């Protein structure tokens, strides 16, 4: 791709150059100027496209998976959401994976661990639990839970519970892009529960209280707090609203944080819950980083690169890096909440964050 | 002080040496060996002594201050607690100051700021408030609130409130020991309230949720969260107990932290609340650092350097650096809570923390 | 890919499932168990392969580029080294790009900046210079220089110099994988030199001395020190050797660091120089992360996944993530030096580092 | 001390109040308003006074100590410099101690360690060495060396050396003010040298190069680099000068730093070397923090709170906290260098730093 702009590659093919390129190819080499404008674009050119998956469309297929395969055969019984531009790596957006998992009462997946980091956001059902490194964590609808990389983890639903459906979020495509994936199945397929239930919540969930030396004793790069319940989250959003916390681009947005650092819950994946007040419509902006949203409450729409995407509870949609986006609550009476997970901790840690407010609508 | 031990100073006075010392004194100099053993003791030799002040003794005098002086004349109407070994610097223990302040309904102290950092722990009354850098903070009994160094602050009690009494804690002796105190009275004697009431709590008090860029936007070394309510604190202690948080020396102890860092609330003063379970008696230990305690709930006793100090609600007592101490709840049915503030953040930041479990009782 | 192992996906295709998969595809969804074993491999499966490019082979082609294209038309006159497994993204290994650039005396590339971070390692010639954010930096053979992301930079060779050839290293594939590239050409095509020559070296290169508030005043995530001269580097390696610095896997290896943090020079790319002592042969290990090496001094060979790669000065070779590798100096009398750059700072910041010593040779 | 200013204590004594104060005293309490204006001054009121000790005056007495006491009896044979305002704590300025130590060829002090942190700046002689935690460090004139808190250390002079004199700097008064001193004599009185000579210099002294995981492997809060030689320091100052490093208040000032962090060498004591260019006279400023200077090269004078102090090589002088000070090189041809150590790392860590430029001369 030639560009007739000073500072950009602009070399016409000639027979001599073509022979030169062929010679270089034999040496497993090439001429930078033949690809420079492509690999150094003026701005990000994600192959991901904006997408919205309606829960009403997906749910029947998720439920059918229960009938079609056992958790034992499938490993995990998940319908994954695949961006049309990222099929070869099974990503929902950028280097993020997402899927919808279903479990019936009494089922339990085998214990494993991997270099990928994972999170779950509970969509429906009661009795779901996760065991992470020996701690059993009870989960209700709209609760958010981590299974950070390297932790032994397994998911299940109590026999006394109901059919449970949740969203999984992972950084598998990122971990693969960096050639770093490792995977292990637990030798006993089931780990021993060695800690009091929800003990991380009791230890680190005090809000603004921590045990002595908590920071010193915790040596992992991820949050020791694993469960972030929805009730406390929603209450915090309402308090933050009253306190004047508001972004023109995101309304009242609070990030889930590691209580030991005030930073993101995991090094590769961040998560947040945002509240759009009744009638609120945000301004548009764009920034580097990929986002996967799920509507957690209410309904509304988002404009992504000029196209309108209407969402209601449990719908999932994605905003690719550098896409112009804004959100609008569809109700004048009730607030609406969007859960999100994203790769912003990675983007920021690597010094790759850039942001741009957009004065006029684009598209 | 001579010591007949290899590696310690052991020089006998002679007429020649005495003349030498006199000559050195004329040059504003001296011989190290004449003081070395004193200034480098084998272990800390605090001039502070263990002390307990009964609230029942102090309260009448605190109340009498109301009749004797106006807040305008006194600046702040405070009965300070003075360690017998630290009278010259008005310290309660080590380099920590504490006092008991009283305010009547409708009274308000003038606004000021200083290099010293301060905290308050509310003992009695309703309607107390603090204004810190434009934010008004409502305070109830056993709430803990910061007024970090450099912040404009003023205290008052609503006209509709009751007589209020609280404990002040400051690092004035430390700030003076380092020759760094600065003091300013607000030019208008009263600052303008420019933020929603309790907005820091709404913004930073979400527990495990923070606004985007909260860490980046906050440039002060102290916590942006200023109020730590007792109810949430007590609830956190009970959850921590169930989660197995327990120190053999302190029972269930949680430190108040800066939610942006997981670290102490201020660089010079830390604070914590500890719960002794029914019947709990801790092991003894000693460590560097000075502690000022107030019994926040229940009753019991502490052993400090072999002496028993019985405490009940609102009693204040101190443990000097390196003193052997343990605590015991006096009840088999109810828990007991001790609030404390200390200089441990300073001690730790300067690399001066040392600790020692004590296998057998000393005294 | 089915695997008959508990905890792995092992679902046979059936007509019913095939219809199910087709239905999912219409919803831009899929069944995780059809790809799970592929996207979560037991260990990293890089598409990059070990490679060595001989300078003797490449140099004629690099020099011919000088005759074939102008710097103006080419943007930068570079022969890039392309891993056979990474042709679609022009990477040399993993998500790292490398190329060999040539400039003739008096030539100068136009000034630009981009989200990608870059480094250069000088191979031959005299008179090369780089201008980075207003500072002109003189470069000699085997000097290492940064042009971090966001900095305006331009390269040139003084009219009085000689033909110069250097290795470029960039994170372009990583920055593209994260959809974060941005590119700008300087409006004047040339920036103004506004600082004393080599002023960063004078300011931050004192070794163990820094100006007051240097850490506070520098707000970028990359090193303010831009040039790392070879002479001082080599001297440091020899001192480190005498001090006993030695890794069984890498001999005497020192990382170039940001003097303000002791950490890597840039958030995405690390660099190091290692010295193999006369006769030294290291043990084999493997770890996550991709490495691009250039032999800076001497000769020897590396074993990479069981294959021997012989190298001499200016040869470039790569070790893909998780490849087993060891190095051997070919001389019993002289030391050998390997320059490297890698993605380890990114790998570590994201919590994706894993390492394994290899007790016996693999291949 | 009453002050008739709103916001300050202004309470007249009355018989009733005097009885009240007497009653409070019996309870080991007091009325804050009786001391408030004293303990919260408008600005720092150090009891330390500016002082200069001429080396020409001190040296004969230092040398006489050699004749008067043995190192064995004295522990360390040191003439300490005592500020007239700090005699009770043997401080030279603020909470800093300094002294001049002498050792004859073949002498060696016994090994000990303590909570206080120490440094030495060599004044005269050859053959001096320090052993710190098993590493022997050779020292020449104007070299700067650390013996951080907790390290076993001993000082000596080789039998083949000459009489050596150096300045000791310690934070003993600070460590005592915080009631944290601990002291131990080595059980063998002499430690085993277990590392190559100057190995810290070889390992960490590469300037902008560090061994892999150096930051991770070093867990102490002080610099692993212990010796900072003068030659490299002076060279760095000259390079910094050319690079434009210059403070209006301090000329070319470079701080000795921990190469793993870019921060101060020890948590409680910082050190720096500053160069006044020929003819340079700095502007005056004042700030919190105490400084002990030694003239390392040349001659000149400093104005401290309006009084002139002339200094030449090896003279030692102090600037108390908040004292207005400026420096002038006495030569128009040669540069002058001032070594300093200070408590600024402590002041800054505790959030107590304040600074003020002084537009006109004060005094």
CSV table of N, CA, C and O in Angstrom, one decimal, chain A residues 70-76 110-114 181-185 189, chain C residues 1-11 33 35-43 45:
chain,number,residue,atom,x,y,z
A,70,UNK,N,-22.2,-33.6,27.8
A,70,UNK,CA,-22.0,-33.7,29.3
A,70,UNK,C,-20.8,-32.7,29.6
A,70,UNK,O,-19.9,-32.5,28.8
A,71,UNK,N,-20.8,-32.2,30.8
A,71,UNK,CA,-19.6,-31.4,31.2
A,71,UNK,C,-18.3,-32.2,31.1
A,71,UNK,O,-17.3,-31.7,30.8
A,72,UNK,N,-18.4,-33.5,31.4
A,72,UNK,CA,-17.2,-34.4,31.4
A,72,UNK,C,-16.7,-34.4,30.0
A,72,UNK,O,-15.4,-34.3,29.8
A,73,UNK,N,-17.5,-34.6,29.0
A,73,UNK,CA,-17.0,-34.7,27.6
A,73,UNK,C,-16.6,-33.3,27.1
A,73,UNK,O,-15.6,-33.1,26.4
A,74,UNK,N,-17.3,-32.3,27.5
A,74,UNK,CA,-17.1,-30.9,26.9
A,74,UNK,C,-15.9,-30.2,27.6
A,74,UNK,O,-15.4,-29.2,27.1
A,75,UNK,N,-15.6,-30.7,28.8
A,75,UNK,CA,-14.7,-29.9,29.6
A,75,UNK,C,-15.5,-28.8,30.2
A,75,UNK,O,-15.8,-28.9,31.4
A,76,UNK,N,-15.8,-27.8,29.5
A,76,UNK,CA,-16.8,-26.8,30.0
A,76,UNK,C,-17.9,-26.7,28.9
A,76,UNK,O,-17.6,-26.5,27.7
A,110,UNK,N,-14.4,-30.4,36.2
A,110,UNK,CA,-13.1,-30.8,36.9
A,110,UNK,C,-12.2,-29.6,37.1
A,110,UNK,O,-12.3,-28.6,36.5
A,111,UNK,N,-11.4,-29.8,38.1
A,111,UNK,CA,-10.5,-28.7,38.5
A,111,UNK,C,-9.3,-28.6,37.6
A,111,UNK,O,-8.7,-29.6,37.2
A,112,UNK,N,-9.0,-27.4,37.2
A,112,UNK,CA,-7.8,-27.2,36.4
A,112,UNK,C,-7.2,-25.8,36.7
A,112,UNK,O,-7.7,-25.1,37.4
A,113,UNK,N,-6.0,-25.6,36.1
A,113,UNK,CA,-5.5,-24.2,36.1
A,113,UNK,C,-4.7,-23.9,34.8
A,113,UNK,O,-4.4,-24.9,34.1
A,114,UNK,N,-4.5,-22.7,34.5
A,114,UNK,CA,-3.9,-22.3,33.3
A,114,UNK,C,-3.3,-20.9,33.4
A,114,UNK,O,-3.6,-20.2,34.3
A,181,UNK,N,0.7,-19.7,26.9
A,181,UNK,CA,-0.3,-20.6,27.5
A,181,UNK,C,0.3,-21.8,28.1
A,181,UNK,O,1.1,-22.5,27.5
A,182,UNK,N,-0.2,-22.2,29.3
A,182,UNK,CA,0.1,-23.5,30.0
A,182,UNK,C,-1.2,-23.9,30.6
A,182,UNK,O,-2.0,-23.2,31.0
A,183,UNK,N,-1.4,-25.3,30.7
A,183,UNK,CA,-2.6,-25.8,31.1
A,183,UNK,C,-2.4,-27.1,31.9
A,183,UNK,O,-1.5,-27.9,31.5
A,184,UNK,N,-3.0,-27.2,33.0
A,184,UNK,CA,-2.9,-28.4,33.8
A,184,UNK,C,-4.3,-28.8,34.4
A,184,UNK,O,-5.1,-28.0,34.8
A,185,UNK,N,-4.5,-30.1,34.3
A,185,UNK,CA,-5.7,-30.7,35.0
A,185,UNK,C,-5.3,-31.1,36.4
A,185,UNK,O,-4.2,-31.7,36.5
A,189,UNK,N,-8.8,-34.3,39.9
A,189,UNK,CA,-10.0,-33.7,39.2
A,189,UNK,C,-10.8,-32.8,40.2
A,189,UNK,O,-11.8,-32.2,39.7
C,1,UNK,N,-9.9,-30.8,17.7
C,1,UNK,CA,-8.9,-31.8,18.2
C,1,UNK,C,-9.4,-32.4,19.6
C,1,UNK,O,-9.5,-31.7,20.6
C,2,UNK,N,-9.8,-33.7,19.5
C,2,UNK,CA,-10.2,-34.3,20.7
C,2,UNK,C,-9.0,-34.9,21.5
C,2,UNK,O,-8.0,-35.2,21.0
C,3,UNK,N,-9.2,-34.9,22.8
C,3,UNK,CA,-8.2,-35.5,23.7
C,3,UNK,C,-8.9,-36.4,24.7
C,3,UNK,O,-9.8,-35.9,25.4
C,4,UNK,N,-8.5,-37.6,24.8
C,4,UNK,CA,-9.2,-38.5,25.7
C,4,UNK,C,-8.6,-38.5,27.1
C,4,UNK,O,-8.0,-39.5,27.6
C,5,UNK,N,-8.7,-37.3,27.7
C,5,UNK,CA,-8.1,-37.1,29.0
C,5,UNK,C,-9.1,-36.4,29.8
C,5,UNK,O,-9.7,-35.4,29.3
C,6,UNK,N,-9.3,-36.8,31.0
C,6,UNK,CA,-10.3,-36.1,31.9
C,6,UNK,C,-10.0,-34.7,32.0
C,6,UNK,O,-8.8,-34.3,32.2
C,7,UNK,N,-11.0,-33.8,31.8
C,7,UNK,CA,-10.7,-32.4,32.0
C,7,UNK,C,-10.5,-31.7,30.6
C,7,UNK,O,-10.4,-30.5,30.5
C,8,UNK,N,-10.4,-32.5,29.5
C,8,UNK,CA,-10.2,-31.9,28.2
C,8,UNK,C,-11.4,-32.3,27.3
C,8,UNK,O,-12.2,-33.2,27.7
C,9,UNK,N,-11.6,-31.5,26.3
C,9,UNK,CA,-12.7,-31.7,25.4
C,9,UNK,C,-12.6,-32.9,24.6
C,9,UNK,O,-11.5,-33.2,24.0
C,10,UNK,N,-13.7,-33.7,24.6
C,10,UNK,CA,-13.6,-35.0,23.9
C,10,UNK,C,-15.0,-35.3,23.4
C,10,UNK,O,-15.6,-36.3,23.9
C,11,UNK,N,-15.4,-34.5,22.5
C,11,UNK,CA,-16.8,-34.7,21.9
C,11,UNK,C,-16.7,-35.1,20.5
C,11,UNK,O,-16.1,-34.4,19.7
C,33,UNK,N,-16.1,-26.4,23.1
C,33,UNK,CA,-15.4,-27.7,23.2
C,33,UNK,C,-14.9,-28.1,21.8
C,33,UNK,O,-14.1,-29.0,21.7
C,35,UNK,N,-13.0,-26.1,20.0
C,35,UNK,CA,-11.7,-25.5,19.9
C,35,UNK,C,-10.9,-25.5,21.2
C,35,UNK,O,-9.7,-25.1,21.2
C,36,UNK,N,-11.5,-25.9,22.3
C,36,UNK,CA,-10.9,-25.7,23.6
C,36,UNK,C,-9.5,-26.2,23.7
C,36,UNK,O,-8.6,-25.6,24.1
C,37,UNK,N,-9.3,-27.4,23.2
C,37,UNK,CA,-8.0,-28.1,23.3
C,37,UNK,C,-6.9,-27.3,22.5
C,37,UNK,O,-5.8,-27.3,22.8
C,38,UNK,N,-7.4,-26.7,21.4
C,38,UNK,CA,-6.5,-25.9,20.6
C,38,UNK,C,-6.1,-24.6,21.2
C,38,UNK,O,-4.9,-24.2,21.1
C,39,UNK,N,-7.1,-23.9,21.7
C,39,UNK,CA,-6.8,-22.5,22.2
C,39,UNK,C,-6.2,-22.6,23.7
C,39,UNK,O,-5.8,-21.6,24.2
C,40,UNK,N,-6.3,-23.7,24.3
C,40,UNK,CA,-5.7,-23.9,25.6
C,40,UNK,C,-4.8,-25.1,25.6
C,40,UNK,O,-5.0,-26.1,26.2
C,41,UNK,N,-3.7,-24.9,24.9
C,41,UNK,CA,-2.7,-26.0,24.8
C,41,UNK,C,-2.0,-26.3,26.1
C,41,UNK,O,-2.0,-25.5,27.1
C,42,UNK,N,-1.5,-27.5,26.2
C,42,UNK,CA,-0.8,-27.9,27.5
C,42,UNK,C,0.4,-27.0,27.7
C,42,UNK,O,0.8,-26.8,28.9
C,43,UNK,N,1.0,-26.5,26.7
C,43,UNK,CA,2.1,-25.6,26.8
C,43,UNK,C,2.2,-24.7,25.6
C,43,UNK,O,1.5,-25.0,24.6
C,45,UNK,N,2.5,-23.0,22.1
C,45,UNK,CA,2.8,-23.5,20.8
C,45,UNK,C,3.0,-22.4,19.8
C,45,UNK,O,2.2,-22.0,19.0
